[in-house]
Short mmCIF file of C-alpha atoms and ligand atoms in Angstrom, two decimals:
data_model
loop_
_atom_site.label_atom_id
_atom_site.label_comp_id
_atom_site.label_asym_id
_atom_site.label_seq_id
_atom_site.Cartn_x
_atom_site.Cartn_y
_atom_site.Cartn_z
CA MET G 1358 166.17 -81.91 -65.62
CA GLN G 1359 168.78 -79.93 -63.46
CA VAL G 1360 170.10 -76.69 -65.16
CA ASN G 1361 173.25 -75.77 -64.68
CA GLN G 1362 174.52 -73.36 -67.81
CA ILE G 1363 171.84 -71.58 -70.56
CA GLU G 1364 172.74 -69.30 -73.02
CA LEU G 1365 171.28 -67.47 -75.76
CA LEU G 1366 173.33 -69.38 -78.52
CA ILE G 1367 171.18 -66.79 -81.54
CA SER G 1368 168.03 -64.92 -82.58
CA ALA G 1369 167.24 -66.39 -85.46
CA VAL G 1370 165.92 -65.39 -88.97
CA ALA G 1371 167.12 -67.59 -91.76
CA PRO G 1372 168.54 -71.31 -91.51
CA ALA G 1373 172.37 -69.80 -92.19
CA GLN G 1374 172.11 -68.77 -88.60
CA TYR G 1375 170.80 -71.64 -86.49
CA PRO G 1376 173.12 -72.95 -84.51
CA LYS G 1377 175.29 -76.23 -85.95
CA ASN G 1378 176.19 -78.47 -82.47
CA GLN G 1379 173.42 -80.82 -83.54
CA LEU G 1380 172.63 -81.26 -80.13
CA PRO G 1381 168.58 -82.14 -79.66
CA GLU G 1382 165.55 -79.63 -80.48
CA ILE G 1383 162.88 -78.48 -78.75
CA ALA G 1384 160.74 -76.02 -80.07
CA MET G 1385 157.41 -73.60 -77.92
CA ALA G 1386 155.40 -71.45 -79.64
CA GLY G 1387 152.05 -69.89 -78.45
CA ARG G 1388 150.33 -66.64 -79.09
CA SER G 1389 151.25 -63.32 -77.61
CA ASN G 1390 150.87 -63.25 -73.77
CA VAL G 1391 150.00 -67.10 -73.54
CA GLY G 1392 152.80 -66.96 -71.15
CA LYS G 1393 155.90 -68.55 -72.82
CA SER G 1394 158.54 -66.25 -71.61
CA SER G 1395 156.48 -66.73 -67.87
CA VAL G 1396 157.37 -71.06 -69.16
CA ILE G 1397 160.36 -70.51 -69.51
CA ASN G 1398 162.27 -69.30 -67.04
CA ARG G 1399 160.46 -71.64 -64.67
CA LEU G 1400 162.23 -74.31 -66.68
CA VAL G 1401 164.71 -73.69 -67.03
CA GLN G 1402 164.49 -71.96 -63.17
CA ARG G 1403 165.96 -68.85 -63.88
CA LYS G 1404 163.72 -65.31 -63.48
CA GLY G 1405 163.63 -63.06 -66.27
CA PHE G 1406 165.81 -65.30 -68.54
CA ALA G 1407 163.67 -65.02 -71.19
CA ARG G 1408 161.83 -61.60 -71.43
CA THR G 1409 158.70 -61.39 -71.31
CA SER G 1410 157.05 -58.91 -74.33
CA SER G 1411 156.05 -56.00 -73.51
CA GLN G 1412 155.21 -55.45 -77.39
CA PRO G 1413 153.84 -58.92 -78.65
CA GLY G 1414 153.79 -59.59 -82.02
CA LYS G 1415 157.31 -57.37 -82.39
CA THR G 1416 159.96 -60.08 -81.43
CA GLN G 1417 159.70 -61.99 -85.02
CA THR G 1418 162.81 -64.32 -84.51
CA LEU G 1419 164.07 -67.12 -83.62
CA ASN G 1420 165.43 -67.23 -79.96
CA PHE G 1421 167.64 -70.91 -79.70
CA TYR G 1422 168.60 -71.58 -75.92
CA GLN G 1423 171.45 -73.56 -75.33
CA ILE G 1424 170.52 -75.77 -72.14
CA ASN G 1425 173.12 -77.79 -71.03
CA GLN G 1426 175.54 -80.20 -73.52
CA ASP G 1427 171.57 -81.98 -73.17
CA LEU G 1428 168.73 -79.46 -75.99
CA ASN G 1429 168.33 -76.63 -77.84
CA LEU G 1430 165.60 -74.89 -76.57
CA VAL G 1431 163.67 -72.85 -78.79
CA ASP G 1432 161.30 -69.80 -78.33
CA VAL G 1433 159.25 -69.31 -81.24
CA PRO G 1434 158.07 -65.70 -82.49
CA GLY G 1435 154.91 -65.79 -80.73
CA TYR G 1436 151.21 -65.01 -82.99
CA GLY G 1437 147.90 -63.90 -82.59
CA TYR G 1438 147.89 -60.39 -81.72
CA ALA G 1439 146.14 -58.12 -83.64
CA LYS G 1440 147.96 -55.07 -84.17
CA VAL G 1441 150.18 -56.70 -86.37
CA SER G 1442 151.15 -55.55 -89.74
CA LYS G 1443 150.60 -58.69 -92.87
CA LYS G 1444 154.15 -58.11 -94.10
CA GLN G 1445 154.58 -59.41 -89.79
CA ARG G 1446 152.29 -62.05 -90.67
CA GLU G 1447 153.78 -62.80 -94.09
CA GLN G 1448 157.34 -63.14 -91.99
CA PHE G 1449 156.27 -64.91 -88.96
CA GLY G 1450 154.78 -67.84 -91.44
CA LYS G 1451 158.47 -68.06 -93.54
CA ILE G 1452 160.18 -68.02 -90.93
CA CYS G 1453 158.09 -71.19 -88.99
CA GLU G 1454 157.72 -72.73 -92.53
CA ALA G 1455 160.88 -72.80 -92.79
CA TYR G 1456 162.18 -74.19 -89.99
CA PHE G 1457 160.09 -76.54 -88.96
CA GLN G 1458 160.05 -77.91 -92.30
CA GLU G 1459 163.71 -78.00 -92.50
CA ARG G 1460 165.21 -78.69 -89.09
CA ALA G 1461 166.46 -81.63 -89.36
CA THR G 1462 167.75 -81.76 -85.08
CA LEU G 1463 163.88 -81.01 -83.73
CA LYS G 1464 162.22 -83.66 -81.90
CA GLY G 1465 159.14 -82.36 -80.72
CA VAL G 1466 156.94 -78.95 -80.53
CA ILE G 1467 155.40 -78.00 -77.07
CA LEU G 1468 152.03 -75.64 -78.13
CA LEU G 1469 151.42 -73.05 -75.38
CA VAL G 1470 147.69 -71.95 -74.39
CA ASP G 1471 145.92 -70.04 -72.63
CA GLY G 1472 144.38 -72.77 -69.73
CA ARG G 1473 141.09 -70.51 -69.81
CA HIS G 1474 140.08 -70.52 -73.11
CA ASP G 1475 138.79 -73.12 -76.22
CA PRO G 1476 142.46 -72.49 -78.43
CA SER G 1477 141.88 -70.09 -80.88
CA GLU G 1478 141.49 -69.41 -84.15
CA ASP G 1479 144.90 -69.25 -84.67
CA ASP G 1480 145.76 -72.02 -82.41
CA GLN G 1481 144.20 -74.02 -83.96
CA LEU G 1482 146.53 -72.88 -87.25
CA MET G 1483 149.14 -73.55 -85.17
CA TYR G 1484 148.65 -76.93 -83.94
CA ASP G 1485 147.95 -78.67 -87.37
CA PHE G 1486 150.70 -76.65 -89.55
CA ILE G 1487 152.81 -78.55 -86.92
CA ARG G 1488 150.73 -81.46 -86.79
CA TYR G 1489 151.23 -81.03 -91.58
CA TYR G 1490 155.40 -81.31 -90.62
CA ASP G 1491 155.02 -84.57 -88.37
CA ARG G 1492 156.38 -83.03 -85.78
CA PRO G 1493 155.16 -84.59 -82.02
CA ILE G 1494 153.45 -82.44 -80.25
CA LEU G 1495 152.83 -81.36 -76.54
CA VAL G 1496 149.67 -78.94 -76.34
CA VAL G 1497 150.30 -77.24 -72.40
CA ALA G 1498 147.67 -75.26 -71.39
CA THR G 1499 149.22 -72.60 -69.04
CA LYS G 1500 147.31 -70.28 -66.57
CA MET G 1501 146.23 -72.55 -64.64
CA ASP G 1502 146.00 -70.93 -61.54
CA LYS G 1503 142.79 -68.65 -62.52
CA VAL G 1504 140.94 -71.98 -63.89
CA THR G 1505 139.16 -73.33 -60.80
CA ARG G 1506 139.39 -76.54 -59.64
CA ASN G 1507 136.73 -79.01 -60.74
CA HIS G 1508 137.17 -77.43 -64.21
CA GLN G 1509 140.50 -77.58 -64.95
CA ALA G 1510 140.05 -81.42 -65.83
CA GLY G 1511 136.43 -79.24 -67.76
CA SER G 1512 139.46 -77.35 -69.40
CA LEU G 1513 141.85 -80.14 -70.56
CA GLN G 1514 139.01 -81.33 -72.63
CA ARG G 1515 137.83 -78.53 -74.31
CA ILE G 1516 141.94 -77.49 -75.73
CA ARG G 1517 142.30 -81.57 -76.37
CA LYS G 1518 138.46 -81.28 -77.86
CA VAL G 1519 139.23 -78.30 -79.79
CA LEU G 1520 142.56 -79.14 -80.32
CA GLN G 1521 141.57 -83.00 -81.78
CA VAL G 1522 144.31 -83.98 -80.13
CA PRO G 1523 144.86 -88.16 -80.29
CA LYS G 1524 143.88 -89.94 -77.38
CA SER G 1525 147.53 -90.85 -76.66
CA ASP G 1526 148.96 -87.64 -76.55
CA LEU G 1527 149.04 -84.72 -73.40
CA VAL G 1528 148.27 -82.34 -72.49
CA LEU G 1529 149.48 -81.18 -69.79
CA PRO G 1530 148.32 -78.10 -67.04
CA SER G 1531 150.85 -75.81 -65.72
CA SER G 1532 150.80 -72.11 -63.93
CA ALA G 1533 154.23 -70.11 -63.56
CA LEU G 1534 152.06 -68.80 -60.45
CA ALA G 1535 152.40 -71.85 -58.80
CA ASN G 1536 155.44 -73.58 -60.45
CA THR G 1537 153.28 -77.18 -61.16
CA GLY G 1538 153.30 -78.49 -64.63
CA TYR G 1539 156.43 -77.92 -64.94
CA GLU G 1540 158.41 -81.78 -64.34
CA ASP G 1541 156.11 -83.06 -65.60
CA ILE G 1542 156.57 -80.53 -68.90
CA TRP G 1543 161.01 -82.20 -68.31
CA ARG G 1544 159.95 -85.60 -68.26
CA TRP G 1545 158.38 -84.97 -71.99
CA THR G 1546 161.12 -83.01 -73.04
CA GLU G 1547 164.03 -86.20 -72.41
CA GLN G 1548 161.49 -88.95 -73.53
CA ARG G 1549 162.03 -86.69 -76.95
CA ILE G 1550 165.19 -85.85 -76.85
CA ALA G 1551 166.66 -89.46 -76.52
CA LYS G 1552 165.00 -90.84 -79.27
P1 GDP V 2430 154.24 -64.41 -74.20
O1 GDP V 2430 153.83 -63.11 -74.07
O2 GDP V 2430 153.73 -65.99 -74.31
O3 GDP V 2430 155.98 -64.61 -72.88
O4 GDP V 2430 153.83 -64.45 -72.30
P2 GDP V 2430 154.18 -64.71 -70.66
O5 GDP V 2430 155.39 -65.07 -70.26
O6 GDP V 2430 155.25 -63.07 -71.05
O7 GDP V 2430 153.11 -63.17 -69.69
C1 GDP V 2430 151.77 -62.92 -69.91
C2 GDP V 2430 151.03 -63.28 -68.90
O8 GDP V 2430 150.71 -63.52 -68.74
C3 GDP V 2430 152.47 -61.51 -67.53
O9 GDP V 2430 151.58 -60.27 -67.12
C4 GDP V 2430 152.51 -62.05 -66.93
O10 GDP V 2430 152.38 -62.06 -66.03
C5 GDP V 2430 151.11 -63.64 -67.18
N1 GDP V 2430 150.85 -65.08 -66.93
C6 GDP V 2430 151.87 -65.63 -66.91
N2 GDP V 2430 152.08 -66.73 -67.50
C7 GDP V 2430 151.51 -67.37 -65.92
C8 GDP V 2430 150.54 -68.17 -65.54
O11 GDP V 2430 150.19 -68.66 -65.11
N3 GDP V 2430 149.49 -67.22 -64.58
C9 GDP V 2430 148.82 -66.58 -64.64
N4 GDP V 2430 147.45 -65.91 -63.80
N5 GDP V 2430 149.15 -65.11 -65.11
C10 GDP V 2430 150.16 -65.91 -65.38
#
């Protein structure tokens, strides 16, 4: 997709604050430091648009970006950072539950996992959580430039196995460093928002 216009509509914590523009929506989730900001910046072809999290686990808001007149892209707060308090963890759960449960315009969720490792327990929980709410999911493995070429297929296969991704669903590789994978992510996104 050609991104001509992008705007941060709101950083929301509660449903009453969600944008009312009725555009189809795609959410993006992943643990802190997985490379979510880098993926967003690559997707929207802007440097430094989504801020890379200097304090992982601190930003507990859903950031709604409007792209052209086409869609909202929602940046879900990063999870899995060891040093967050119990209260922050609970707040994260509440924010996500409210959003995934009731957002009628949400057409799909992109879940980012680190391509170098097996998905963490938190990744598995998040995957199951999104599935529970019956949302279509695209799993994207990040930092694939760090995985040698002959290990890449195996890495994607392991992610698929640990998360128990159905055969019909995609697991895509990406690298912000090499700027690869984003056309495929856009292709999936465009298919989702057309439905
Ligand atoms: P966020 O916390 O999920 O938003 O992650 P960031 O986008 O801030 O990235 C976390 C760290 O991983 C930063 O040091 C990035 O430079 C690095 N990083 C992100 N994407 C890639 C990638 O595709 N390849 C490599 N090698 N490093 C990456």
